XYZ file of C-alpha atoms in Angstrom:
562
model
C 48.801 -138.727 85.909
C 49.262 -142.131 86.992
C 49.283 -145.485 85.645
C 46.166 -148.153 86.311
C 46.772 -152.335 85.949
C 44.833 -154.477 87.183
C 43.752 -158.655 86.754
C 40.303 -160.909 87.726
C 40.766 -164.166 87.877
C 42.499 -167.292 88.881
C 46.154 -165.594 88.491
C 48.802 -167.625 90.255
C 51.091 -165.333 92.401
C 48.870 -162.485 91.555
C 50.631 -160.256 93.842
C 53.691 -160.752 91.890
C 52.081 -160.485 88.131
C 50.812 -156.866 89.472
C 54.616 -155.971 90.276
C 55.954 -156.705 86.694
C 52.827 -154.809 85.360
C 53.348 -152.100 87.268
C 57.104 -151.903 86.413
C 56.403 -151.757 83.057
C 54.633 -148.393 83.041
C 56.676 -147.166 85.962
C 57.371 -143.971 84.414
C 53.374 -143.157 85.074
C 54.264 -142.766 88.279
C 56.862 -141.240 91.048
C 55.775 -143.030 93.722
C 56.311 -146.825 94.494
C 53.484 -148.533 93.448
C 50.566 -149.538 95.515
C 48.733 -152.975 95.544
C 45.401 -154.152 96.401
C 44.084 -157.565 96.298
C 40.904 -159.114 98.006
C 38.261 -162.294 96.619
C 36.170 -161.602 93.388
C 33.182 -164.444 92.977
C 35.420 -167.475 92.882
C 38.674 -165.983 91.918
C 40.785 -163.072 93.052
C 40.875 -159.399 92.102
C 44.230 -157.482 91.790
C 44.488 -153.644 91.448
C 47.904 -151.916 90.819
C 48.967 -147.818 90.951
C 51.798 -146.053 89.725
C 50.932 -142.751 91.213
C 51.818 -139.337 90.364
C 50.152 -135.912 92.225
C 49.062 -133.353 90.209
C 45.894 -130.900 91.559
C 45.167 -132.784 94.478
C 46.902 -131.820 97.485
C 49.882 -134.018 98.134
C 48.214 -135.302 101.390
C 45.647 -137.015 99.444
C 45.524 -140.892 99.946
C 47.450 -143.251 98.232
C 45.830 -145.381 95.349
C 43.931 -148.238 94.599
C 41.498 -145.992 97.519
C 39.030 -148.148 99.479
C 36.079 -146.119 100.602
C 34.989 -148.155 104.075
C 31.550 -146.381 103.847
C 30.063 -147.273 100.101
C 32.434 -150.298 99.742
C 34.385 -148.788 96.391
C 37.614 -149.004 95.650
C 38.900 -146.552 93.149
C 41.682 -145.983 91.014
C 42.309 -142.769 88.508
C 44.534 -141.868 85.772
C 43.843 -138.397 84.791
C 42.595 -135.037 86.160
C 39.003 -133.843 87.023
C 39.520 -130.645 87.749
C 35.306 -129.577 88.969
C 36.116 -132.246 91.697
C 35.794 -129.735 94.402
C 32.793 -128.308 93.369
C 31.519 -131.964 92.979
C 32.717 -132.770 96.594
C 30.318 -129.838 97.794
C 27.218 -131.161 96.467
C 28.038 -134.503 97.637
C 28.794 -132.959 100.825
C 24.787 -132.877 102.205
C 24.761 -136.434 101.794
C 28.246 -137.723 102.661
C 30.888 -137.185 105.403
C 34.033 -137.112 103.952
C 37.543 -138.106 105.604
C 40.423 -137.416 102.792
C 40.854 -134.822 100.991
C 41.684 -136.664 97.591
C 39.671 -136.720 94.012
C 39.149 -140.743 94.420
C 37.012 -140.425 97.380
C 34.843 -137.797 95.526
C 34.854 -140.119 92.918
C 33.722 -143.179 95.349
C 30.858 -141.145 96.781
C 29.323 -140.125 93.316
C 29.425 -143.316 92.005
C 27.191 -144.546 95.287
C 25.024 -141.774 94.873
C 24.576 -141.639 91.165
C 25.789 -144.916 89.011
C 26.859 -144.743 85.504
C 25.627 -140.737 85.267
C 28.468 -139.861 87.828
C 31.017 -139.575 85.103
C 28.541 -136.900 83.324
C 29.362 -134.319 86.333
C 33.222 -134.751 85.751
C 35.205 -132.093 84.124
C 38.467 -133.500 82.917
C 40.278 -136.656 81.195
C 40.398 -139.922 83.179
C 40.257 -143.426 83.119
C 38.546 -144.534 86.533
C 38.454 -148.076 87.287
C 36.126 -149.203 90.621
C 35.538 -152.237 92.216
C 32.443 -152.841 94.429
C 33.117 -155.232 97.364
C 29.615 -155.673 97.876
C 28.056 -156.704 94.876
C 31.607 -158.019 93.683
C 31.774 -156.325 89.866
C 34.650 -154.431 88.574
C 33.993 -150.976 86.078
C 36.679 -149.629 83.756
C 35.436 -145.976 82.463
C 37.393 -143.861 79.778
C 36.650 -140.140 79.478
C 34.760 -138.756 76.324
C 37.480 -138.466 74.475
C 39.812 -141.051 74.707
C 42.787 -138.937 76.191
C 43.669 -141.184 78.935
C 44.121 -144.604 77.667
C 42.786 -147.991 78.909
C 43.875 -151.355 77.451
C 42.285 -155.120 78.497
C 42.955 -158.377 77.562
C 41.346 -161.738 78.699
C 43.776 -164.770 78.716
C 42.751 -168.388 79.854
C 39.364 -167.073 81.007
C 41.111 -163.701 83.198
C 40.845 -160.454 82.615
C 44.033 -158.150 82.448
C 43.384 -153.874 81.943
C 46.505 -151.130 82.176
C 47.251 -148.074 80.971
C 49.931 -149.309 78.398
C 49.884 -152.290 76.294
C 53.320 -153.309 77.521
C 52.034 -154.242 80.618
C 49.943 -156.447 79.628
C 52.868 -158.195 78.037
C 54.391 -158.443 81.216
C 51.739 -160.012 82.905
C 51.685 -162.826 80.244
C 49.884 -161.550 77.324
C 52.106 -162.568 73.888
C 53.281 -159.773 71.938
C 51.819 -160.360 68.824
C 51.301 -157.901 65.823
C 47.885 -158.214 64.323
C 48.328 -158.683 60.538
C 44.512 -157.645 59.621
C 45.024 -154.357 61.720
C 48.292 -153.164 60.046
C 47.484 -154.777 56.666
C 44.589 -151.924 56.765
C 46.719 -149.282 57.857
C 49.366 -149.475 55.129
C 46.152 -149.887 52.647
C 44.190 -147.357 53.732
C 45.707 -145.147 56.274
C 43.529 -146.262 59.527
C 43.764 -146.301 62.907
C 41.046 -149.062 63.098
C 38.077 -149.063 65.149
C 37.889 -147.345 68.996
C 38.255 -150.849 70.352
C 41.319 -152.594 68.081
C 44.699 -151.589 68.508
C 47.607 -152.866 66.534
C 48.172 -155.952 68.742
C 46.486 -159.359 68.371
C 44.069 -159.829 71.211
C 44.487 -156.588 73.062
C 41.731 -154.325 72.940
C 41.148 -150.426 74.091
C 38.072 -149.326 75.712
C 36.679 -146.981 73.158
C 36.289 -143.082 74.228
C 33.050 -142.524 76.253
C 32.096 -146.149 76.800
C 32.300 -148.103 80.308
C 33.069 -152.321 80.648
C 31.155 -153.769 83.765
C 32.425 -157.003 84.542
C 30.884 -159.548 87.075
C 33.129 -162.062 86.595
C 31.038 -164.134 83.784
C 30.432 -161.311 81.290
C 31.990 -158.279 79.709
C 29.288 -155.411 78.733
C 30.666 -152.535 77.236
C 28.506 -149.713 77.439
C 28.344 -145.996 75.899
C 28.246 -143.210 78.650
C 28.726 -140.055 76.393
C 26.616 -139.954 73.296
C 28.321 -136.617 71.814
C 25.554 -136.451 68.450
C 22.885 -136.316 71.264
C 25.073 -133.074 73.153
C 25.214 -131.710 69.844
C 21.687 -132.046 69.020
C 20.845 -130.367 72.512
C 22.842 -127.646 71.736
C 22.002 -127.060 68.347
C 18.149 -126.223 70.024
C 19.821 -123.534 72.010
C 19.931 -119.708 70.828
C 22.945 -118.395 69.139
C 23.146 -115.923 71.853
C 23.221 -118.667 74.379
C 25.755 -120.486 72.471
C 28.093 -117.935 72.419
C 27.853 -117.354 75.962
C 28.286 -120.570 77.009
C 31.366 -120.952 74.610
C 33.141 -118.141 75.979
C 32.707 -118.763 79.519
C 33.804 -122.518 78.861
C 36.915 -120.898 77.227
C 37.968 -119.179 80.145
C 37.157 -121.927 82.389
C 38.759 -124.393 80.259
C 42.236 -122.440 80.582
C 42.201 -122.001 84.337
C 42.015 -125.377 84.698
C 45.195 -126.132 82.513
C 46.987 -123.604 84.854
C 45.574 -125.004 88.341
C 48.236 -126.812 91.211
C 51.171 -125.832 92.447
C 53.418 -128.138 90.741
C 56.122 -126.937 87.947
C 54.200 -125.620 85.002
C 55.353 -125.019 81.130
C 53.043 -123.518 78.475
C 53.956 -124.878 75.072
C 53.400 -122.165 72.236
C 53.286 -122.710 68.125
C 53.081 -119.022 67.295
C 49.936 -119.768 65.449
C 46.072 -119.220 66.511
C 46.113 -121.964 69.261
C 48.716 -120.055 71.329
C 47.677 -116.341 70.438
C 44.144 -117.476 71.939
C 45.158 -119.530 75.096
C 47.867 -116.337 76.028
C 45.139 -113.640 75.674
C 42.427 -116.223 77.988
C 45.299 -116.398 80.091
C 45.704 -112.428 80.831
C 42.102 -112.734 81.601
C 42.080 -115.722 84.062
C 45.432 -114.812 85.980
C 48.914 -116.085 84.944
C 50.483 -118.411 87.520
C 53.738 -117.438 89.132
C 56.788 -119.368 87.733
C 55.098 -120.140 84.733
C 58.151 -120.456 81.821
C 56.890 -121.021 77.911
C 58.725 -122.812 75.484
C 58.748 -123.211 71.868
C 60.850 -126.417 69.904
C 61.523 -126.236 65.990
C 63.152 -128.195 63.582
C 66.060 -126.175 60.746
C 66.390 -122.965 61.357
C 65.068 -120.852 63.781
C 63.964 -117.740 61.304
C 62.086 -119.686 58.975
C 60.053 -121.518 62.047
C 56.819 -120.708 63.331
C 59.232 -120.431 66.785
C 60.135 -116.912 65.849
C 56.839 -115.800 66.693
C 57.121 -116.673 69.924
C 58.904 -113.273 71.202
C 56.025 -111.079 69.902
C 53.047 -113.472 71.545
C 54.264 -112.953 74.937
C 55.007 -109.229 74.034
C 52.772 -108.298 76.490
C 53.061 -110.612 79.265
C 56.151 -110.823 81.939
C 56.480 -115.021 80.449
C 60.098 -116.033 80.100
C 60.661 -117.927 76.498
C 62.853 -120.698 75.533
C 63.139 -121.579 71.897
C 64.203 -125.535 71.684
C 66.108 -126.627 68.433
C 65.102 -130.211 67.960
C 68.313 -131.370 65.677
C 69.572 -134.180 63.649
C 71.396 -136.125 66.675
C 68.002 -135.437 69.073
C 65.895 -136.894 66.332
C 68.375 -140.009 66.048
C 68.073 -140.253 69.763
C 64.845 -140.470 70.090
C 63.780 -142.768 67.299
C 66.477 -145.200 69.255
C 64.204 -144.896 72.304
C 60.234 -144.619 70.078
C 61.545 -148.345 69.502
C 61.656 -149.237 73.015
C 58.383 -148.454 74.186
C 55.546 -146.858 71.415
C 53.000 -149.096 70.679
C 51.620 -148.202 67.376
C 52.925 -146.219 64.433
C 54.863 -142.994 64.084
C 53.432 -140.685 61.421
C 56.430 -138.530 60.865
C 59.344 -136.083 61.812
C 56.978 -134.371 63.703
C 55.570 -136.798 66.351
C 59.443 -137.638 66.553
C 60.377 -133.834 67.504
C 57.101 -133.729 69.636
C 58.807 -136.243 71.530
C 62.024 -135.128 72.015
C 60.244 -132.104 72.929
C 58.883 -133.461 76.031
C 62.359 -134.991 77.495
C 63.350 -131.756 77.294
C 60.601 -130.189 79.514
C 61.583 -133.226 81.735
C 65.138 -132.153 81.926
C 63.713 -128.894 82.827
C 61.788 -130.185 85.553
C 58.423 -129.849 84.460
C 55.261 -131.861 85.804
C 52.309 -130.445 83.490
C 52.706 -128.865 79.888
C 49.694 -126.973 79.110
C 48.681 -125.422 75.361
C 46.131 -124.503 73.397
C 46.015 -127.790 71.430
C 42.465 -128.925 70.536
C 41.590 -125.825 68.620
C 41.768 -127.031 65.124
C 39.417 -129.609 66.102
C 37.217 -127.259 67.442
C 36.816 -124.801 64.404
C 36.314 -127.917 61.900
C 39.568 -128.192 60.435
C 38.503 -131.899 58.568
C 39.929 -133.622 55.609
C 37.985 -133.462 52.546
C 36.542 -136.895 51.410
C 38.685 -136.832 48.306
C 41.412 -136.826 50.831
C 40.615 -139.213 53.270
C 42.781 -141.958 52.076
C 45.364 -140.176 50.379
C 48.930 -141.465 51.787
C 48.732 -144.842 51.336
C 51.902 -147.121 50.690
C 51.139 -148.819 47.026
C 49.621 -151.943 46.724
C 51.822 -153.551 44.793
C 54.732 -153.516 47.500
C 51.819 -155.778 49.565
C 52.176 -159.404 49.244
C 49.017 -160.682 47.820
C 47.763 -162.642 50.532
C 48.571 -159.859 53.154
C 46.856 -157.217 51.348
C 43.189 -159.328 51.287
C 43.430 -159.212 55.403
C 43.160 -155.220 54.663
C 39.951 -153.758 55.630
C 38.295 -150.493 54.260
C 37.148 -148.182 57.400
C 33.332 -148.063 57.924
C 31.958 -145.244 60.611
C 28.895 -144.723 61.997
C 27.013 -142.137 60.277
C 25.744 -139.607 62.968
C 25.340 -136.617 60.744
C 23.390 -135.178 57.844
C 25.922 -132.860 56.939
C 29.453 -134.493 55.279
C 31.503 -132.012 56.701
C 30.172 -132.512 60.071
C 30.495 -136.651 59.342
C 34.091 -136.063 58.602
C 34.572 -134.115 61.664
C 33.362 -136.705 63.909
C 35.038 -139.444 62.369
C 38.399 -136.992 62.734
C 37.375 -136.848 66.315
C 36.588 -140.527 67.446
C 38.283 -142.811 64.464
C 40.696 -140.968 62.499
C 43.906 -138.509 63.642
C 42.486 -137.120 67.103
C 42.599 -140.895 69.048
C 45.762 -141.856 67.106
C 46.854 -138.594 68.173
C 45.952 -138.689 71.757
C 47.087 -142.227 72.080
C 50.893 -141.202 70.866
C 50.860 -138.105 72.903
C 50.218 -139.788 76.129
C 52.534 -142.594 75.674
C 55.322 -140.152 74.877
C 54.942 -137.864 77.603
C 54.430 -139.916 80.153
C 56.999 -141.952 79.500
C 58.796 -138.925 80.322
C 56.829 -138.242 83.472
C 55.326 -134.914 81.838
C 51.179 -134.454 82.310
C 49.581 -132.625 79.024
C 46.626 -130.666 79.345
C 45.012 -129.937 76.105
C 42.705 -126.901 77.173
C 40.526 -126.474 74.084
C 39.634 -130.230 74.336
C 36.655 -129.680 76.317
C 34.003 -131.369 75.330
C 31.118 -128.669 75.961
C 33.289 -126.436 73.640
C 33.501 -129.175 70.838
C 29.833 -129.715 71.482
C 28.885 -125.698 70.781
C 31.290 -125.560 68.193
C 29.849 -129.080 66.269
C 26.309 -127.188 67.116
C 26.776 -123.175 66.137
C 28.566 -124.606 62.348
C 25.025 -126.061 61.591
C 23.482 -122.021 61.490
C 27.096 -121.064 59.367
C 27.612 -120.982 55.463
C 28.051 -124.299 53.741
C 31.455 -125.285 52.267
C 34.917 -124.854 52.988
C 34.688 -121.830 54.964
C 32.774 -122.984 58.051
C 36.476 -123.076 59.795
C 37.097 -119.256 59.005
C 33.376 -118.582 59.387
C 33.572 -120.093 62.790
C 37.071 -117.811 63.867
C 35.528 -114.844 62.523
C 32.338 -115.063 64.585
C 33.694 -115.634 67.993
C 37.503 -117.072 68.170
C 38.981 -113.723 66.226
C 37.444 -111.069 68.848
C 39.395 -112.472 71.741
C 42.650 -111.767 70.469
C 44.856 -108.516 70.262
C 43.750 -106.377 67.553
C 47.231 -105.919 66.618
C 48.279 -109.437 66.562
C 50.325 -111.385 63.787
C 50.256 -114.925 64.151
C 52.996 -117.335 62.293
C 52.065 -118.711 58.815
C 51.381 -122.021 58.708
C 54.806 -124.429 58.048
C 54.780 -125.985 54.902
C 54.365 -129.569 54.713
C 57.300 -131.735 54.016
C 59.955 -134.546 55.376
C 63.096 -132.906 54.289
C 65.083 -135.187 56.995
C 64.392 -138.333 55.364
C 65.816 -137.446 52.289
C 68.796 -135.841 54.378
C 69.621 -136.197 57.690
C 67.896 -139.525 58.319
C 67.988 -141.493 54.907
C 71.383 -143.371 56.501
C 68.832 -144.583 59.421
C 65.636 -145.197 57.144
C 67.907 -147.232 54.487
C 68.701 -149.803 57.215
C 65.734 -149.524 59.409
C 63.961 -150.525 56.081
C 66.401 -153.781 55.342
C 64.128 -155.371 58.225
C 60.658 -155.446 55.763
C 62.484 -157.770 53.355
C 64.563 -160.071 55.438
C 62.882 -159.679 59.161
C 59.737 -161.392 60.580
C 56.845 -159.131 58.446
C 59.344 -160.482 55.241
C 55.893 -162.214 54.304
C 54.015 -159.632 54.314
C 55.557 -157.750 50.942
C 56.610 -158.163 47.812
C 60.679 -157.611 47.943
C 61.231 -156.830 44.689
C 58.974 -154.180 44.315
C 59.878 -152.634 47.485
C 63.340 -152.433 46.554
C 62.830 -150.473 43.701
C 60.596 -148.294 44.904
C 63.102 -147.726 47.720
C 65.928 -146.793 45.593
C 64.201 -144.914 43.336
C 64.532 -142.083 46.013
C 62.063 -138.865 44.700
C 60.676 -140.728 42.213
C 59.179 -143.482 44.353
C 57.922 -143.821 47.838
C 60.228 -140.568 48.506
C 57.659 -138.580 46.647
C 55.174 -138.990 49.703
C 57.294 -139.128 53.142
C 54.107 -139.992 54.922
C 54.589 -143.394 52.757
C 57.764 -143.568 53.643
C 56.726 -143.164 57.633
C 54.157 -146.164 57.432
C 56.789 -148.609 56.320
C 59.292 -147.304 58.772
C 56.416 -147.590 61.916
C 56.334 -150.850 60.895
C 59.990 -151.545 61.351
C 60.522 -149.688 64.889
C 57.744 -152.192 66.157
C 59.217 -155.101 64.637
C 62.296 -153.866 67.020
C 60.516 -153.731 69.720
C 59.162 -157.139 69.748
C 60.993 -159.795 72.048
């Protein structure tokens, strides 16, 4: 894990710029941050690296890496974890003199371009600059779970890992009306390249940007409908094989390096899975689990916990996430998230990982992913079903709201919603939040069911299963459901619900809230309206928390802003 920034152009005191950039994502990074900075066409090129070790061996070169023999210079945020196996093949052409993933990465971008990043198992976002040819990449894994922002300001180009530091290198922190006029109208994210700030863009999931210092091309390097379609032309047979030998390899990799390890656990599927794969692959030594709940501990998912590991020699810690942690850590969301908070949840999620911090943790690893891998999607009649009423919209703010539009890659709706759920809806939302918040804690995630070739097989093997609502359980039956302990019970799901802002934090939400009508956004609603609606408790916005949550993101970035 480590954090990337980086600017082209004519930058005065460039050297200095890359400093406050990479102070503002410091907490990417345990190291003190290395610079780089040579000539690019008639301006100047600065990289930036807040570094942090994970698999690679602590001996392993700092970062930005300059490869003297192909002329790269690299920089990576992320983990491939094949990059030994890569280094082999790349062996009978190269000689290589670190031992460090960026060098790998270096030599199979001279030997194969763009299709280098198709050999890569893992979650990155590389950047590389050629000193020969004088053009600058930016590459973001296939799905989006390392992040990667740019911005271009008086004809320069500014990238980083956060969004904040791209405020510190000059870029005004502006909230873009159009962008969160369509979330409170119709629950979206946006597009892969907006964000919720005006003129700051992400690079979308599986695309590169090749810059030569006149143009930006963006460019798509992972077509996942055309992986799908490949596999769908396989066997069933061979489908199933692949799947479960992905599973297995999927899960040693979330347990590789020697640093201090934590396996997360939810008592549900996810965990029972990942625990069994783990018997199979090996258990690392020192490996501790944890499990964090909100209320009480006997009528959370947590008390499952216990009778998961039955079997296994893992110690378990059961974290109570309570009313004053949940205070605290809204008090800090405002300080540094960048886009909106959907809920108690992501707010317990949070404190959740400043606990594994305190602990002294490095790398969390669970079986998250999973749900998106067995087709749990929305239905359509669904799709925009928490939205905060119009009529609490000022007229003129609600006509910048946009209805989503998606690409239409599939024949089958279910399959349509799933992709959307993967690349526009709750999965990059998701991915985005759970970065920020655990590595502002210094705590790398690995997400070992988000594999792409599994997602792939699993998009691919629900075309042969029954139609409907039951591809999900159709999908478990036929190949999840044999892997686990015959004798297993697995927690019932929790049932939906806020309870803590109708209790515990209605004091905080009531004057959080006072900022909509008198603050900055005051514009943007109708204040009568809102008011009533407000106090109407149950019987207005209270009746949907997740309402209640869209106003209140609102409000914690409105903090946040200088």
């Amino acid at each position: 894990m480590s954090g990337l920034s980086g600017i082209v152009g004519e930058v005065e005191w460039i050297e200095r710029v890359l400093r406050q950039m990479a102070e503002a994502q410091e907490h990417r990074g345990g190291e003190k941050p290395v610079g780089w900075v040579s000539s690019f066409v008639d301006a100047r090129v600065g990289l930036m690296h807040n570094r942090r070790v994970t698999i690679e061996s602590a001996r392993a070169p700092s970062q930005p890496f300059e490869d003297a023999n192909t002329g790269l210079v690299v920089m990576l945020d992320g983990e491939i974890f094949n990059y030994v196996e890569v280094r082999e093949r790349l062996s009978n052409y190269y000689r290589f003199s670190t031992e460090g993933v960026c060098e790998v990465v270096a030599k199979a971008y001279d030997r194969w371009g763009d299709s280098c990043f198709d050999r890569f198992e893992g979650y990155f976002a590389i950047v590389i600059y050629n000193r020969f040819s004088e053009e600058l990449l930016l590459c973001r894994d296939r799905f989006g779970i390392k992040p990667l922002y740019y911005a271009t300001h008086r004809g320069n180009l500014y990238f980083a890992s956060e969004v904040r530091a791209l405020f510190a290198a000059g870029i005004r922190p502006l909230l873009s009306a159009e962008r969160w006029a369509s979330y409170l109208a119709y629950s979206t994210y946006g597009s892969p390249y907006e964000t919720f700030w005006e003129g700051v863009h992400q690079l979308p999931a599986g695309f590169l940007l090749h810059y030569n210092g006149y143009s930006l091309v963006e460019r798509r390097w992972y077509a996942f409908e055309n992986r799908v379609k490949a596999w769908s032309e396989e066997s069933p047979e061979r489908q199933t094989e692949a799947f479960l030998d992905q599973l297995h390899r999927s899960v040693g990799y979330s347990l590789m390096g020697d640093m201090p390890k934590g396996l997360s656990l939810d008592g549900g599927v996810e965990s029972a899975l990942f625990i069994a794969l783990m018997k199979a692959v090996g258990c690392p030594r020192y490996l501790k689990s944890y499990m964090h709940y909100r209320g009480k501990l006997h009528q959370s998912s947590a008390l499952w916990g216990a009778e998961l590991l039955s079997e296994t020699a893992l110690p378990l810690e059961q974290v109570a996430i309570t009313k004053t942690m949940l205070l605290k850590e809204l008090d800090y969301l405002t300080r540094w998230q960048e886009e909106p908070v959907d809920g108690v949840d992501m707010v317990a999620r949070s404190a959740f990982f400043r606990v594994m911090r305190k602990r002294g943790l490095a790398v969390v690893s669970g079986g998250w992913g999973l749900t998106h891998l067995l087709g749990n999607a929305p239905l359509p009649g669904d799709r925009y079903s928490s939205l905060v009423p119009s009529e609490l919209l000022s007229a003129d703010f609600r006509q910048l709201a946009r209805k989503p539009r998606y690409r239409h890659l599939f024949e089958s709706e279910n399959d349509q919603l799933r992709f959307c759920d993967l690349y526009y809806e709750r999965l990059p939302h998701l991915l985005r939040s759970v970065d920020k918040m655990s590595m502002y804690y210094g705590v790398q995630i690995r997400n070992a069911f988000l594999n792409h070739n599994l997602i792939e097989i699993a998009f691919a093997r629900a075309e042969g299963s029954p139609s409907g609502r039951n591809r999900r359980q159709w999908f478990a039956r036929q190949i999840v459901e044999p892997l686990l302990p015959a004798q297993i019970r697995l927690a019932p799901e929790d049932e939906p619900g806020e309870p803590e802002l109708t209790s515990d934090l209605k004091a905080w939400a009531d004057e959080v809230v006072f900022d909509l009508r008198y603050g900055r956004a005051s514009a943007w609603f109708d204040h009568t309206r809102l008011e009533q609606q407000w106090q109407q408790g149950d019987e207005g916005l209270f009746a949907d928390p997740m309402k209640v949550w869209k106003l209140l993101s609102l409000c914690l970035q409105l903090k946040n802003l200088p």
